[in-house]
Amino acid sequence: MTSKELILTYLQEHGGSRSVDIHAHLAEHGLKRESSMSALSKLVRAGEVMRGRFRQDYICWLKNTNVVISPSEMRNRLSNANRRLNAMNSINVVFDECRANSQVYRMDQLLRSAREVRA
């Protein structure tokens, strides 16, 4: 299969995905990252794949020509695709780890629960 075909089948199976995940999938099939980046860019320029930036990620999905996407719906799609990331793919793993183990954060949680009980 060509890199374009692999990208299209991956997006059909997974829906909205990060471009990093798409490149990793193609690397598993023995293709170089440069060729996968080039193929993805060509698919975006051809209008077959939609790509949007969400924070530091690019989220890609197949374009359905029958549906017109408003800017608010595009933001919803991007945020939903980013929410599907698991903890291992999360950008904020370090911050999540610090929050879980921080004494200051635990004290803040205790104070917050005390305020809720009092209110």
XYZ file of C-alpha atoms in Angstrom:
119
model
C 0.000 0.000 0.000
C 1.109 3.545 -0.636
C 1.435 6.063 2.154
C -1.691 7.912 0.989
C -3.743 4.716 1.090
C -2.394 3.877 4.550
C -3.336 7.342 5.831
C -6.850 7.114 4.401
C -7.473 3.642 5.845
C -6.082 4.711 9.233
C -8.408 7.720 9.354
C -11.383 5.599 8.281
C -10.701 3.200 11.141
C -9.833 5.744 13.857
C -11.731 8.901 12.878
C -10.057 12.084 14.105
C -6.444 11.364 15.003
C -3.355 13.319 15.792
C -0.861 13.654 12.967
C 1.845 12.223 15.250
C -0.194 9.019 15.600
C -0.652 8.840 11.836
C 3.099 9.200 11.270
C 3.795 6.508 13.886
C 1.332 4.172 12.169
C 3.103 4.646 8.837
C 6.485 4.123 10.497
C 5.222 0.738 11.743
C 4.669 -0.178 8.092
C 8.257 0.725 7.236
C 7.735 4.167 5.710
C 9.919 7.152 6.559
C 8.494 10.106 8.449
C 9.321 12.470 5.557
C 7.213 10.459 3.139
C 4.280 10.289 5.555
C 4.457 14.052 6.182
C 4.550 14.710 2.452
C 1.626 12.377 1.745
C -0.471 13.878 4.547
C 0.229 17.410 3.317
C -0.765 16.435 -0.229
C -4.022 14.915 1.041
C -4.774 18.116 2.979
C -4.067 20.288 -0.079
C -6.237 18.026 -2.242
C -9.101 18.453 0.231
C -9.455 14.781 1.125
C -8.269 15.286 4.710
C -9.101 18.137 7.089
C -6.379 19.273 9.474
C -6.763 21.664 12.364
C -4.451 22.868 15.067
C -5.503 22.281 18.660
C -2.973 23.622 21.168
C 0.295 21.957 20.157
C -1.251 19.112 18.180
C -2.636 18.779 14.683
C -5.832 16.749 14.498
C -6.675 15.175 11.122
C -9.927 13.637 9.893
C -11.481 12.659 6.585
C -13.500 15.316 4.826
C -17.096 14.458 4.086
C -18.135 16.553 1.077
C -21.840 16.342 1.970
C -21.396 18.118 5.311
C -20.559 21.799 5.747
C -18.557 22.367 8.928
C -18.987 25.637 10.814
C -16.063 27.117 12.798
C -17.742 26.254 16.112
C -18.233 22.647 15.018
C -14.575 22.500 13.961
C -13.551 23.628 17.469
C -15.836 20.948 18.942
C -14.333 18.264 16.728
C -10.810 19.315 17.635
C -11.500 19.346 21.362
C -13.314 15.978 21.183
C -10.438 14.395 19.251
C -7.985 15.698 21.832
C -10.112 14.317 24.700
C -9.845 10.824 23.226
C -6.144 10.797 24.003
C -5.237 8.472 26.814
C -2.959 9.367 29.701
C 0.093 7.933 27.976
C -0.386 10.271 24.984
C -1.243 13.280 27.103
C 0.992 16.320 26.942
C 0.340 17.091 30.603
C 1.571 13.809 32.100
C 4.218 15.631 34.134
C 1.707 18.144 35.473
C -0.796 15.392 36.284
C 1.922 13.552 38.189
C 2.866 16.701 40.123
C -0.755 17.423 41.006
C -1.266 13.887 42.255
C 1.800 13.987 44.520
C 1.879 17.629 45.620
C 1.293 18.433 49.288
C 0.110 21.926 48.362
C -2.475 20.478 45.986
C -3.716 18.062 48.673
C -4.019 20.934 51.164
C -5.972 22.939 48.592
C -8.350 20.003 48.123
C -8.920 19.813 51.888
C -9.613 23.546 52.094
C -11.955 23.361 49.107
C -13.946 20.512 50.686
C -14.143 22.455 53.972
C -15.481 25.508 52.132
C -18.119 23.374 50.391
C -19.263 21.861 53.711
C -19.523 25.322 55.289
C -21.508 26.787 52.374
